[in-house]
Short mmCIF file of C-alpha atoms in Angstrom, two decimals:
data_model
loop_
_atom_site.label_atom_id
_atom_site.label_comp_id
_atom_site.label_asym_id
_atom_site.label_seq_id
_atom_site.Cartn_x
_atom_site.Cartn_y
_atom_site.Cartn_z
CA MET Z 1 82.49 25.11 -15.31
CA GLU Z 2 82.66 25.05 -19.10
CA GLN Z 3 85.98 23.82 -20.48
CA ARG Z 4 87.49 24.92 -23.80
CA VAL Z 5 90.53 23.64 -25.68
CA LEU Z 6 93.49 26.00 -25.26
CA GLY Z 7 94.60 26.22 -28.85
CA ARG Z 8 97.49 24.06 -29.95
CA THR Z 9 98.16 22.79 -26.42
CA GLY Z 10 95.25 20.41 -26.97
CA ARG Z 11 94.42 20.76 -23.27
CA ASP Z 12 91.05 21.71 -21.81
CA VAL Z 13 90.96 24.71 -19.48
CA SER Z 14 88.14 26.43 -17.65
CA VAL Z 15 86.52 29.31 -19.50
CA VAL Z 16 87.14 31.45 -16.42
CA GLY Z 17 90.65 31.01 -15.10
CA LEU Z 18 92.61 32.83 -12.41
CA GLY Z 19 95.22 35.49 -12.99
CA THR Z 20 97.75 35.54 -10.15
CA TRP Z 21 99.58 38.84 -10.58
CA GLN Z 22 97.83 40.00 -7.41
CA LEU Z 23 99.37 37.16 -5.43
CA GLY Z 24 102.88 38.30 -6.25
CA ALA Z 25 103.11 42.06 -6.09
CA ASP Z 26 102.06 45.37 -7.63
CA TRP Z 27 98.53 45.33 -6.19
CA GLY Z 28 99.40 45.89 -2.54
CA ASP Z 29 100.25 43.14 -0.08
CA VAL Z 30 98.40 39.82 0.00
CA ALA Z 31 99.22 37.55 2.94
CA GLU Z 32 100.36 34.00 2.14
CA GLY Z 33 97.36 32.41 3.81
CA ASP Z 34 94.99 34.66 1.90
CA ALA Z 35 96.77 33.89 -1.37
CA LEU Z 36 96.46 30.14 -0.84
CA GLY Z 37 92.82 30.68 0.07
CA VAL Z 38 92.25 32.40 -3.27
CA LEU Z 39 93.76 29.46 -5.15
CA ASP Z 40 91.66 26.98 -3.21
CA ALA Z 41 88.43 28.93 -3.66
CA ALA Z 42 89.03 29.15 -7.40
CA VAL Z 43 89.61 25.41 -7.73
CA GLU Z 44 86.57 24.60 -5.62
CA ALA Z 45 84.54 26.82 -7.96
CA GLY Z 46 85.67 24.84 -11.01
CA VAL Z 47 88.72 26.80 -12.19
CA THR Z 48 91.33 24.58 -13.88
CA PHE Z 49 93.59 27.30 -15.30
CA PHE Z 50 96.08 29.48 -13.40
CA ASP Z 51 98.12 32.16 -15.14
CA THR Z 52 101.30 33.46 -13.53
CA ALA Z 53 104.75 34.85 -14.42
CA ASP Z 54 108.29 34.55 -13.15
CA VAL Z 55 108.36 38.25 -12.19
CA TYR Z 56 105.15 38.36 -10.14
CA GLY Z 57 106.58 39.10 -6.73
CA ASP Z 58 110.00 37.98 -8.03
CA GLY Z 59 108.69 34.41 -8.17
CA ARG Z 60 106.35 34.53 -5.17
CA SER Z 61 103.25 33.87 -7.29
CA GLU Z 62 104.82 30.81 -8.91
CA GLN Z 63 106.03 29.53 -5.53
CA LEU Z 64 102.59 29.86 -3.96
CA ILE Z 65 101.01 28.00 -6.86
CA GLY Z 66 103.66 25.30 -6.61
CA ARG Z 67 103.01 24.89 -2.89
CA TYR Z 68 99.26 24.75 -3.39
CA LEU Z 69 99.45 22.13 -6.13
CA ARG Z 70 101.78 19.97 -4.06
CA GLU Z 71 99.17 20.06 -1.31
CA ARG Z 72 96.35 19.46 -3.81
CA PRO Z 73 97.75 17.05 -6.42
CA ASP Z 74 94.17 16.16 -7.36
CA ALA Z 75 93.32 19.71 -8.41
CA GLY Z 76 93.99 19.09 -12.11
CA VAL Z 77 95.11 22.66 -12.78
CA PHE Z 78 96.85 23.72 -15.99
CA VAL Z 79 99.46 26.38 -15.15
CA ALA Z 80 100.66 28.95 -17.66
CA THR Z 81 103.66 31.06 -16.73
CA LYS Z 82 105.63 33.75 -18.55
CA MET Z 83 109.26 34.66 -19.11
CA GLY Z 84 111.33 37.53 -20.43
CA ARG Z 85 110.89 40.32 -17.90
CA ARG Z 86 113.84 39.31 -15.76
CA ALA Z 87 116.24 41.03 -18.15
CA ASP Z 88 116.55 44.36 -19.91
CA GLN Z 89 113.92 44.63 -22.60
CA VAL Z 90 116.10 44.37 -25.68
CA PRO Z 91 115.74 41.67 -28.35
CA GLU Z 92 119.30 40.47 -27.72
CA ASN Z 93 118.22 39.00 -24.38
CA TYR Z 94 115.67 36.70 -25.98
CA VAL Z 95 118.05 33.81 -26.60
CA LEU Z 96 118.08 30.09 -25.82
CA ASP Z 97 120.54 30.24 -22.90
CA ASN Z 98 118.39 32.82 -21.11
CA PHE Z 99 115.24 30.88 -21.90
CA ARG Z 100 116.74 27.76 -20.30
CA ALA Z 101 117.80 29.68 -17.20
CA TRP Z 102 114.39 31.33 -16.81
CA ASN Z 103 112.67 27.98 -17.36
CA ASP Z 104 114.84 26.31 -14.74
CA ARG Z 105 113.84 28.95 -12.20
CA SER Z 106 110.13 28.63 -13.00
CA ARG Z 107 110.27 24.84 -12.86
CA ALA Z 108 111.88 25.06 -9.43
CA ASN Z 109 109.35 27.62 -8.23
CA LEU Z 110 106.41 25.53 -9.44
CA GLY Z 111 107.97 22.21 -8.45
CA VAL Z 112 107.55 20.56 -11.86
CA ASP Z 113 109.85 18.96 -14.42
CA ARG Z 114 107.93 20.30 -17.40
CA LEU Z 115 106.02 23.57 -17.63
CA ASP Z 116 102.52 23.29 -19.13
CA LEU Z 117 102.77 26.56 -21.07
CA VAL Z 118 105.41 29.29 -21.19
CA GLN Z 119 104.52 32.64 -22.70
CA LEU Z 120 106.89 35.36 -23.81
CA HIS Z 121 105.99 38.21 -21.47
CA CYS Z 122 105.19 41.21 -23.69
CA PRO Z 123 108.65 41.22 -25.31
CA PRO Z 124 110.01 43.97 -27.58
CA THR Z 125 108.12 44.07 -30.87
CA ALA Z 126 111.18 42.98 -32.86
CA VAL Z 127 111.13 39.60 -31.07
CA TYR Z 128 108.04 38.52 -32.99
CA SER Z 129 109.88 38.69 -36.32
CA SER Z 130 112.90 36.70 -35.10
CA ASP Z 131 113.14 33.15 -36.45
CA GLU Z 132 115.87 32.46 -33.88
CA VAL Z 133 113.50 33.22 -31.00
CA PHE Z 134 110.88 30.78 -32.21
CA ASP Z 135 113.52 28.18 -33.03
CA ALA Z 136 114.69 28.49 -29.42
CA LEU Z 137 111.14 28.00 -28.16
CA ASP Z 138 110.83 24.90 -30.32
CA THR Z 139 114.07 23.65 -28.75
CA LEU Z 140 112.58 24.02 -25.26
CA VAL Z 141 109.67 21.83 -26.34
CA ALA Z 142 112.05 19.28 -27.86
CA GLU Z 143 114.04 19.23 -24.61
CA ASP Z 144 110.81 18.55 -22.70
CA ARG Z 145 111.30 21.61 -20.51
CA ILE Z 146 107.96 22.97 -21.68
CA ALA Z 147 104.92 21.30 -23.21
CA ALA Z 148 103.92 24.33 -25.28
CA TYR Z 149 104.61 28.01 -25.76
CA GLY Z 150 102.63 31.14 -26.41
CA VAL Z 151 102.93 34.89 -26.13
CA SER Z 152 101.47 37.67 -24.05
CA VAL Z 153 101.19 40.78 -26.19
CA GLU Z 154 100.55 44.49 -25.93
CA THR Z 155 99.22 45.14 -29.44
CA CYS Z 156 97.04 43.53 -32.06
CA ALA Z 157 99.89 43.66 -34.58
CA GLU Z 158 102.09 41.63 -32.23
CA ALA Z 159 99.28 39.13 -31.74
CA LEU Z 160 98.85 38.65 -35.48
CA ALA Z 161 102.60 38.14 -35.94
CA ALA Z 162 102.61 35.47 -33.23
CA ILE Z 163 99.54 33.71 -34.60
CA ALA Z 164 101.34 33.33 -37.93
CA ARG Z 165 104.06 31.25 -36.23
CA PRO Z 166 103.19 27.53 -36.54
CA GLY Z 167 104.35 26.64 -33.03
CA THR Z 168 102.40 29.32 -31.16
CA ALA Z 169 99.80 27.58 -28.99
CA SER Z 170 98.13 30.63 -27.48
CA VAL Z 171 98.02 34.40 -27.40
CA GLN Z 172 97.26 36.37 -24.27
CA ILE Z 173 95.85 39.82 -25.00
CA ILE Z 174 94.03 42.60 -23.19
CA LEU Z 175 90.33 42.26 -23.94
CA ASN Z 176 87.41 43.80 -22.10
CA PRO Z 177 84.44 46.10 -22.79
CA PHE Z 178 86.89 49.04 -22.78
CA ARG Z 179 89.34 47.31 -25.20
CA LEU Z 180 87.52 46.03 -28.28
CA LYS Z 181 90.19 46.27 -30.98
CA PRO Z 182 91.18 42.54 -30.74
CA LEU Z 183 87.68 41.59 -31.87
CA ASP Z 184 88.26 42.95 -35.36
CA GLU Z 185 91.19 40.82 -36.56
CA VAL Z 186 92.97 38.99 -33.75
CA LEU Z 187 90.21 36.69 -32.55
CA PRO Z 188 89.15 35.62 -36.06
CA ALA Z 189 92.78 34.97 -37.06
CA ALA Z 190 93.42 32.92 -33.93
CA ALA Z 191 90.29 30.86 -34.51
CA ASP Z 192 91.31 30.15 -38.10
CA ALA Z 193 94.80 29.08 -36.99
CA GLY Z 194 93.70 26.99 -34.01
CA VAL Z 195 95.44 29.33 -31.55
CA GLY Z 196 93.96 29.81 -28.10
CA ILE Z 197 93.02 33.27 -26.81
CA ILE Z 198 93.58 34.13 -23.15
CA ALA Z 199 91.83 37.39 -22.26
CA ARG Z 200 93.77 39.41 -19.70
CA VAL Z 201 93.07 42.64 -17.78
CA PRO Z 202 89.38 41.71 -18.10
CA LEU Z 203 88.13 44.29 -15.61
CA ALA Z 204 90.39 47.11 -16.85
CA SER Z 205 92.42 46.99 -13.59
CA GLY Z 206 89.21 47.08 -11.56
CA LEU Z 207 87.46 49.92 -13.37
CA LEU Z 208 84.74 47.57 -14.59
CA SER Z 209 83.99 46.46 -11.04
CA GLY Z 210 82.16 49.77 -10.63
CA ARG Z 211 83.69 50.26 -7.18
CA TYR Z 212 85.84 53.31 -7.90
CA THR Z 213 85.21 57.03 -8.02
CA VAL Z 214 87.46 59.79 -9.27
CA ASP Z 215 88.53 60.27 -5.65
CA THR Z 216 89.66 56.67 -5.12
CA VAL Z 217 93.27 56.47 -3.89
CA PHE Z 218 95.32 53.31 -4.40
CA ALA Z 219 98.31 52.23 -2.32
CA ALA Z 220 101.73 53.54 -3.27
CA ASP Z 221 102.89 50.02 -4.21
CA ASP Z 222 99.85 49.46 -6.45
CA HIS Z 223 100.53 49.87 -10.18
CA ARG Z 224 97.28 51.81 -10.44
CA THR Z 225 99.16 54.55 -8.60
CA TYR Z 226 102.66 54.35 -10.02
CA ASN Z 227 101.96 53.32 -13.63
CA ARG Z 228 98.87 55.33 -14.46
CA HIS Z 229 100.69 57.14 -17.25
CA GLY Z 230 103.13 54.36 -18.19
CA GLU Z 231 105.88 55.40 -15.80
CA ALA Z 232 106.96 51.82 -14.98
CA PHE Z 233 105.76 49.67 -17.89
CA ASP Z 234 103.30 49.82 -20.77
CA GLN Z 235 100.46 52.21 -19.95
CA GLY Z 236 97.97 49.83 -21.54
CA GLU Z 237 98.46 47.44 -18.62
CA THR Z 238 96.87 49.92 -16.19
CA PHE Z 239 93.17 50.67 -16.66
CA SER Z 240 93.59 49.30 -20.23
CA GLY Z 241 95.21 52.61 -21.13
CA VAL Z 242 91.99 54.51 -20.42
CA ASP Z 243 92.19 57.83 -18.59
CA PHE Z 244 91.04 57.12 -15.03
CA ALA Z 245 88.31 59.77 -14.85
CA THR Z 246 86.99 58.73 -18.26
CA GLY Z 247 87.03 55.11 -17.17
CA VAL Z 248 85.12 55.80 -13.95
CA ALA Z 249 82.37 57.57 -15.90
CA ALA Z 250 82.24 54.84 -18.52
CA ALA Z 251 82.11 52.15 -15.82
CA ALA Z 252 79.08 53.81 -14.27
CA GLU Z 253 77.32 53.74 -17.63
CA PHE Z 254 78.39 50.13 -18.17
CA ALA Z 255 76.68 49.21 -14.88
CA GLU Z 256 73.50 50.91 -16.05
CA ILE Z 257 73.60 49.07 -19.38
CA THR Z 258 74.06 45.63 -17.86
CA GLY Z 259 71.42 46.20 -15.20
CA PRO Z 260 71.05 45.73 -11.46
CA GLU Z 261 70.56 41.97 -11.68
CA ARG Z 262 74.27 41.51 -12.51
CA ALA Z 263 77.29 42.84 -10.68
CA PRO Z 264 79.32 44.94 -13.13
CA ALA Z 265 82.39 42.70 -12.82
CA ALA Z 266 80.32 39.59 -13.51
CA ALA Z 267 78.76 41.29 -16.53
CA ALA Z 268 82.19 42.23 -17.89
CA LEU Z 269 83.46 38.67 -17.51
CA ARG Z 270 80.32 37.29 -19.12
CA TRP Z 271 80.79 39.71 -22.03
CA ILE Z 272 84.31 38.35 -22.62
CA VAL Z 273 83.25 34.70 -22.35
CA GLN Z 274 80.68 35.34 -25.10
CA GLN Z 275 83.19 36.70 -27.62
CA PRO Z 276 83.79 34.13 -30.39
CA GLY Z 277 87.33 32.77 -30.21
CA VAL Z 278 88.00 33.40 -26.52
CA THR Z 279 89.34 30.33 -24.73
CA SER Z 280 89.65 31.61 -21.18
CA VAL Z 281 89.47 34.88 -19.28
CA ILE Z 282 91.83 35.35 -16.33
CA PRO Z 283 90.55 37.81 -13.73
CA GLY Z 284 92.66 38.23 -10.64
CA ALA Z 285 91.37 37.99 -7.10
CA ARG Z 286 92.63 39.25 -3.75
CA SER Z 287 90.14 37.25 -1.69
CA ALA Z 288 88.38 33.90 -1.79
CA ASP Z 289 85.04 35.66 -2.23
CA GLN Z 290 86.32 37.49 -5.31
CA ALA Z 291 87.61 34.24 -6.78
CA ARG Z 292 84.23 32.56 -6.28
CA ALA Z 293 82.33 35.51 -7.74
CA ASN Z 294 84.58 35.58 -10.81
CA ALA Z 295 84.13 31.87 -11.43
CA ALA Z 296 80.35 32.18 -11.13
CA ALA Z 297 80.29 34.42 -14.22
CA ALA Z 298 80.92 31.35 -16.37
CA ALA Z 299 77.47 29.96 -15.57
CA ALA Z 300 75.59 33.27 -15.74
CA PRO Z 301 72.96 33.75 -18.47
CA PRO Z 302 74.37 35.21 -21.69
CA LEU Z 303 74.10 38.94 -22.22
CA PRO Z 304 71.34 39.68 -24.76
CA GLY Z 305 72.11 41.17 -28.14
CA GLU Z 306 70.82 44.61 -27.24
CA THR Z 307 73.21 44.74 -24.30
CA LEU Z 308 76.13 43.76 -26.52
CA ASP Z 309 75.16 46.53 -28.93
CA ALA Z 310 74.96 49.03 -26.09
CA VAL Z 311 78.44 48.07 -24.89
CA ARG Z 312 79.82 48.68 -28.38
CA ASP Z 313 78.09 52.07 -28.46
CA LEU Z 314 79.54 52.96 -25.06
CA TYR Z 315 83.03 52.09 -26.25
CA ASP Z 316 82.61 54.12 -29.43
CA ARG Z 317 81.34 57.19 -27.58
CA ARG Z 318 83.46 57.27 -24.45
CA ILE Z 319 86.56 55.12 -24.90
CA ARG Z 320 87.82 54.69 -28.44
CA ALA Z 321 88.95 58.25 -29.14
CA GLY Z 322 91.00 58.40 -25.95
CA VAL Z 323 92.83 55.07 -26.24
CA HIS Z 324 96.24 55.05 -27.87
CA HIS Z 325 95.95 53.73 -31.44
CA ARG Z 326 98.70 51.14 -31.04
CA TRP Z 327 96.57 48.98 -28.79
#
């Protein structure tokens, strides 16, 4: 598995990591044994980067990772978590005392004294312009609670604001063949600043797997049911903000473009890995087989230039006009 330096952390991480939202909640139930099996399969396939958050399953995802790493101290996994979603989403809650409390909970869940990387979890936009917030994050580093900090963002403007902060180690942003806007400014700015880029929602909530039709029904506790129009949180988190029917049609064309020799999901992950400035992509997995298949995309042959051009054309024709401009 190729390793890349995660920005200002100075640490190497696998170019394909593992997102663990699925192991907490919001994607239907995943049994504990199955969740641990996913973590183990990913590590065995060369993954050295797990991404989690304190609100995934109200801490369940962090706890499962902590248990796994205690059982596998040789795994050598870098763990990024997130904070901020345990309180009302107002800038006034992004203060040092809350940060310490949230960090203490994550450290207990993960069973560590110092967190490898803590990311602000898509906070209100005003947070990015607050010197006090970033001073507080610097204090957490000075107190040795965290080794580094980054941000997970909704918009390119938020990403650019975070990149301009000298202590920001990494930016996590939605990037996939149905979300190309970060390519224009965010990835070049991050590369120039030495900030790592973590690509999230890489399969557009499963659309790019090619497994869904317009008649697909998701479980009631799956965010692809209850947040399709932004009812629970930012709409861009679900199907990358793409209308479901539009996304299904575009996914079918994406599969034709990338050809039968590649599974659509593997092609989408390979597309992300090839984008200049990307450090790691973090697909989720609900099974060990999915985790292994995702990791295998790192070693797949690069997509040829004509395929990359065809993906851009697909986005321009089918996706761009229907995606909210703020993303």
